[in-house]
Amino acid sequence: DVSNVDAKTSHRTHTFPGLFNVAAFVPGLITPNSKDLAAATEAAVSAGFTTSIVLPTAISNSISDRPSLEQARSNALAATHCNIALGITATSSNVDSLDKELQAEVKLLFIPSSTPLSSVAAHFSSWPAEKPIVTDAKGSELASVLLLASLHNRTVHVTDVRSKDDLILISLSKGRQLKVTCDVSIQSLFFTSEQYPGTTSLPSAADQKALWQNLDTIDVFSVGSTPYCLAVESGKLASSESGVEEALPLLLTAFTEGRLTLDDIRIRLHDNPVQIFAIPDQTQTHVEVIIGRKTPFSKRSQCWSPLEQTSVSGSIHRVVFHGQTVFLDGSLFPAALGRDVSATAVAHPT
Amino acid sequence: DVSNVDAKTSHRTHTFPGLFNVAAFVPGLITPNSKDLAAATEAAVSAGFTTSIVLPTAISNSISDRPSLEQARSNALAATHCNIALGITATSSNVDSLDKELQAEVKLLFIPSSTPLSSVAAHFSSWPAEKPIVTDAKGSELASVLLLASLHNRTVHVTDVRSKDDLILISLSKGRQLKVTCDVSIQSLFFTSEQYPGTTSLPSAADQKALWQNLDTIDVFSVGSTPYCLAVESGKLASSESGVEEALPLLLTAFTEGRLTLDDIRIRLHDNPVQIFAIPDQTQTHVEVIIGRKTPFSKRSQCWSPLEQTSVSGSIHRVVFHGQTVFLDGSLFPAALGRDVSATAVAHPT
Ligand SMILES: [Zn+2]
Ligand SMILES: [Zn+2]
Ligand SMILES: [Zn+2]
Ligand SMILES: [Zn+2]
Ligand SMILES: [Zn+2]
Ligand SMILES: [Zn+2]
Ligand SMILES: [Zn+2]
Ligand SMILES: [Zn+2]
């Protein structure tokens, strides 16, 4: 795929449609006056993500009612460089307070791991059928959620899958016509717990191998909270930008190594997210990348990266958002053109 | 249903077929030279149970391989007063060692709660389709097992259900054509955790109420480990006889109070156990009970009972086992006529 005309400068460009991060983790999401959400969207656009679905669960708090939703929206007013969609978190006490209006205003319901089973069941019963349900449950908690999804005939998207067992469970469920989809954090595909002893958010090398062997079962690649947690647990600087700019360079390098096709990437960062989350597709929006030019990994963000002092074979050249260049050769343009698309829902024919 | 001719002596007799305890707990099941199994079968026959399916998990050990199965069989040689059926316990390491022969020799596979999900899946894949699988998993672990049962298209019997949530999960699963059945410990129907503070094996009063309200979902009444655990946690004398002789007096008293029909009892102590566990029905075997004569609860066993100093309205008059009276008016006949029926399997037409 790479031109061989000039070995030293051999590279190519490729254009993706605007990409989706379906699990953006924003630590200060509902902290009053936090700039974390604004920073997350700057990092997103710089990384080719023109839409970020924001995980409604932050550090020690979450969007779980109207006041917390309004706080996140107020933080979004600071500056939104990409489109964002906000969800709401299921708790054991908020099933009755999620009224029709609140349901209509958010993109999805997030069911965190360790939600009591009876609460999970209550939320499955009352959440509107046409709106996505997302969970980060793992192990037997994941099995519980999948059973309840099956019993309530509901779709469910599993975010941050990182073990072989969970992937098998999802794969078996898909085989039984259970309407389940899943994403894997991009860092889980490239770093292991063995490489970062004492950290808890990466797969083991054996689990990572299983992820690569079962790529067909993985619908979406996400950023998620893994990069943030990895940085924190490693005692490094972490922020809402952690891991975002690493995403495409890692995936494009894997392409140059023959481990992924460009279609694999587009399907999991654009086609499937649009479908699963019923997000309106963005017109006049695309991402130009450079592939095959080996360069030191560079980023705008100041926070720590596992790619520091590493060479990668892919980078973002330009991001065009609604017809305007918003990122070019490392520079982010100041205009914040993003919108809150939480309430939009577009049924894409499958 | 009770004759009113003579109020003072108003009582009636009723004849049940030989009854089944589908979850007999024997603390010293595989302790060398233990008499626990023999004592359990004496208590069983005295209580109208002419067959006991023995839980293969005892105190701190379990039947999980050939040596432990042989030890239990050796203990059974001491004296078996009722028919017994032994099972085998799933562990995270024995899936490959349960060979065809071992599978054929036991009645069922028991999957204890807290078995790792991957082991549960492996056992579901390899256990013969025609042999029962039983679990005492609860909460999200139960949900996991039910999901795996569904994914593997397997039947599963849930023993010792004691919460409303678990019963709802089972009820929903039955509604979705999942092949699941369940039993409730008889003591869970009559005693609550509020009555025995600090104990962990009884339902709360609220959960107990839900059990009674959803009797249709409960396929079987069992004895289980609840009586043993209740006695131990109360600091009272406990043994493999704990709770066995209380079973029918409690149920028959509930009948006199209009809370159960005699059919309810027969279906859950005979018809359904025969069906679910593919046990050969016993000929010339029946249990004569006296109903409506209020008497202090009496038993052969020396161990503690929550019915001590309580009056009950039902008692065992006579137990006939294979044509011979083996129990009459409080006296157990010495002949040990029971057989090990672990390997038998009879398909009953549904
Ligand atoms: Zn191309
Ligand atoms: Zn598109
Ligand atoms: Zn362009
Ligand atoms: Zn350029
Ligand atoms: Zn009768
Ligand atoms: Zn019978
Ligand atoms: Zn008779
Ligand atoms: Zn008599």
Coordinates of N, CA, C and O in Angstrom, one line a residue, chain A residues 117 140 144, chain B residues 110-115 135-146 158-163 165-167 169-170 183-185 188 200-203 225-226:
Chain A
L117 N -28.3 -5.4 40.9 CA -29.0 -6.0 39.8 C -30.4 -5.5 39.7 O -31.0 -5.4 38.6
S140 N -18.8 -11.3 36.0 CA -20.2 -11.8 36.3 C -21.2 -10.6 36.3 O -22.3 -10.8 36.0
S144 N -24.6 -10.5 34.1 CA -25.9 -10.1 34.6 C -26.6 -9.1 33.7 O -27.7 -9.2 33.4
Chain B
F110 N -22.9 -29.8 40.4 CA -23.2 -28.7 41.3 C -22.2 -27.6 41.0 O -21.0 -27.8 41.2
I111 N -22.7 -26.4 40.7 CA -21.8 -25.2 40.4 C -22.0 -24.3 41.6 O -23.0 -23.6 41.7
P112 N -21.0 -24.3 42.5 CA -21.2 -23.4 43.7 C -21.1 -21.9 43.3 O -20.4 -21.6 42.3
S113 N -21.7 -21.1 44.1 CA -21.5 -19.7 43.9 C -20.1 -19.3 44.0 O -19.3 -20.1 44.6
S114 N -19.6 -18.3 43.4 CA -18.3 -17.8 43.3 C -17.3 -18.7 42.5 O -16.1 -18.6 42.6
T115 N -17.9 -19.6 41.7 CA -17.1 -20.3 40.7 C -16.8 -19.3 39.6 O -17.7 -18.6 39.1
T135 N -27.1 -25.0 40.8 CA -26.3 -24.0 41.3 C -26.9 -23.3 42.5 O -28.2 -23.3 42.6
D136 N -26.1 -22.8 43.4 CA -26.7 -22.0 44.5 C -26.2 -20.6 44.4 O -26.3 -19.8 45.3
A137 N -25.8 -20.2 43.1 CA -25.4 -18.8 42.9 C -26.6 -17.9 43.2 O -27.7 -18.2 43.0
K138 N -26.2 -16.7 43.6 CA -27.2 -15.7 43.9 C -26.8 -14.3 43.3 O -25.6 -14.1 42.9
G139 N -27.7 -13.4 43.2 CA -27.4 -12.1 42.7 C -26.8 -12.1 41.3 O -27.3 -12.8 40.4
S140 N -25.8 -11.3 41.1 CA -25.2 -11.2 39.8 C -24.5 -12.5 39.4 O -24.4 -12.8 38.2
E141 N -24.1 -13.3 40.3 CA -23.5 -14.6 40.0 C -24.6 -15.5 39.4 O -24.4 -16.3 38.5
L142 N -25.8 -15.4 40.0 CA -26.9 -16.2 39.4 C -27.2 -15.8 38.0 O -27.4 -16.6 37.1
A143 N -27.2 -14.4 37.8 CA -27.5 -13.9 36.5 C -26.5 -14.4 35.5 O -26.8 -14.8 34.4
S144 N -25.2 -14.5 35.9 CA -24.2 -15.0 35.0 C -24.5 -16.4 34.6 O -24.4 -16.8 33.5
V145 N -24.8 -17.2 35.6 CA -25.0 -18.7 35.3 C -26.3 -18.8 34.4 O -26.2 -19.6 33.5
L146 N -27.3 -18.0 34.7 CA -28.5 -18.1 33.8 C -28.1 -17.7 32.4 O -28.6 -18.3 31.4
V158 N -31.8 -24.0 40.1 CA -31.2 -23.1 41.1 C -31.7 -23.5 42.5 O -32.9 -23.5 42.7
T159 N -30.8 -23.8 43.4 CA -31.2 -24.3 44.7 C -31.1 -23.2 45.7 O -30.2 -22.3 45.6
D160 N -31.9 -23.2 46.8 CA -31.9 -22.2 47.9 C -32.1 -20.8 47.4 O -31.3 -19.9 47.8
V161 N -33.1 -20.6 46.6 CA -33.4 -19.2 46.3 C -34.0 -18.5 47.5 O -34.8 -19.1 48.2
R162 N -33.5 -17.3 47.8 CA -34.0 -16.7 49.0 C -34.2 -15.2 49.0 O -34.5 -14.6 50.0
S163 N -34.1 -14.7 47.7 CA -34.4 -13.2 47.6 C -35.4 -13.0 46.5 O -35.5 -13.7 45.6
D165 N -35.3 -10.6 44.4 CA -34.6 -10.3 43.1 C -34.2 -11.6 42.4 O -34.4 -11.6 41.1
D166 N -33.7 -12.5 43.1 CA -33.3 -13.8 42.4 C -34.6 -14.5 41.8 O -34.5 -15.0 40.7
L167 N -35.6 -14.4 42.6 CA -36.9 -15.1 42.1 C -37.4 -14.4 40.9 O -37.9 -15.0 39.9
L169 N -35.6 -12.8 38.7 CA -34.6 -13.2 37.6 C -35.0 -14.5 37.0 O -35.1 -14.7 35.8
I170 N -35.4 -15.5 37.9 CA -35.8 -16.8 37.5 C -37.1 -16.8 36.8 O -37.3 -17.4 35.8
D183 N -35.5 -24.3 43.6 CA -36.1 -24.7 44.9 C -35.8 -23.6 46.0 O -34.9 -22.8 45.8
V184 N -36.7 -23.6 47.0 CA -36.5 -22.7 48.1 C -36.4 -23.6 49.4 O -37.2 -24.6 49.5
S185 N -35.5 -23.3 50.2 CA -35.4 -24.0 51.5 C -36.7 -23.8 52.3 O -37.2 -22.7 52.4
S188 N -36.7 -21.2 54.8 CA -36.8 -19.8 54.3 C -38.3 -19.3 54.1 O -38.5 -18.1 54.1
T200 N -27.1 -15.5 58.5 CA -27.0 -15.1 57.1 C -27.7 -15.9 56.1 O -27.7 -15.7 54.9
S201 N -28.4 -17.0 56.6 CA -28.9 -17.9 55.6 C -30.5 -17.8 55.4 O -31.0 -18.5 54.6
L202 N -31.1 -17.0 56.1 CA -32.6 -16.8 56.0 C -32.9 -15.6 55.2 O -32.1 -14.6 55.2
P203 N -34.0 -15.6 54.5 CA -34.4 -14.3 53.8 C -34.9 -13.3 54.8 O -35.3 -13.6 55.9
S225 N -28.9 -26.4 53.1 CA -28.0 -26.2 54.2 C -28.5 -25.1 55.2 O -27.9 -24.8 56.2
T226 N -29.6 -24.5 54.9 CA -30.1 -23.4 55.7 C -30.3 -23.8 57.2 O -29.8 -23.1 58.1

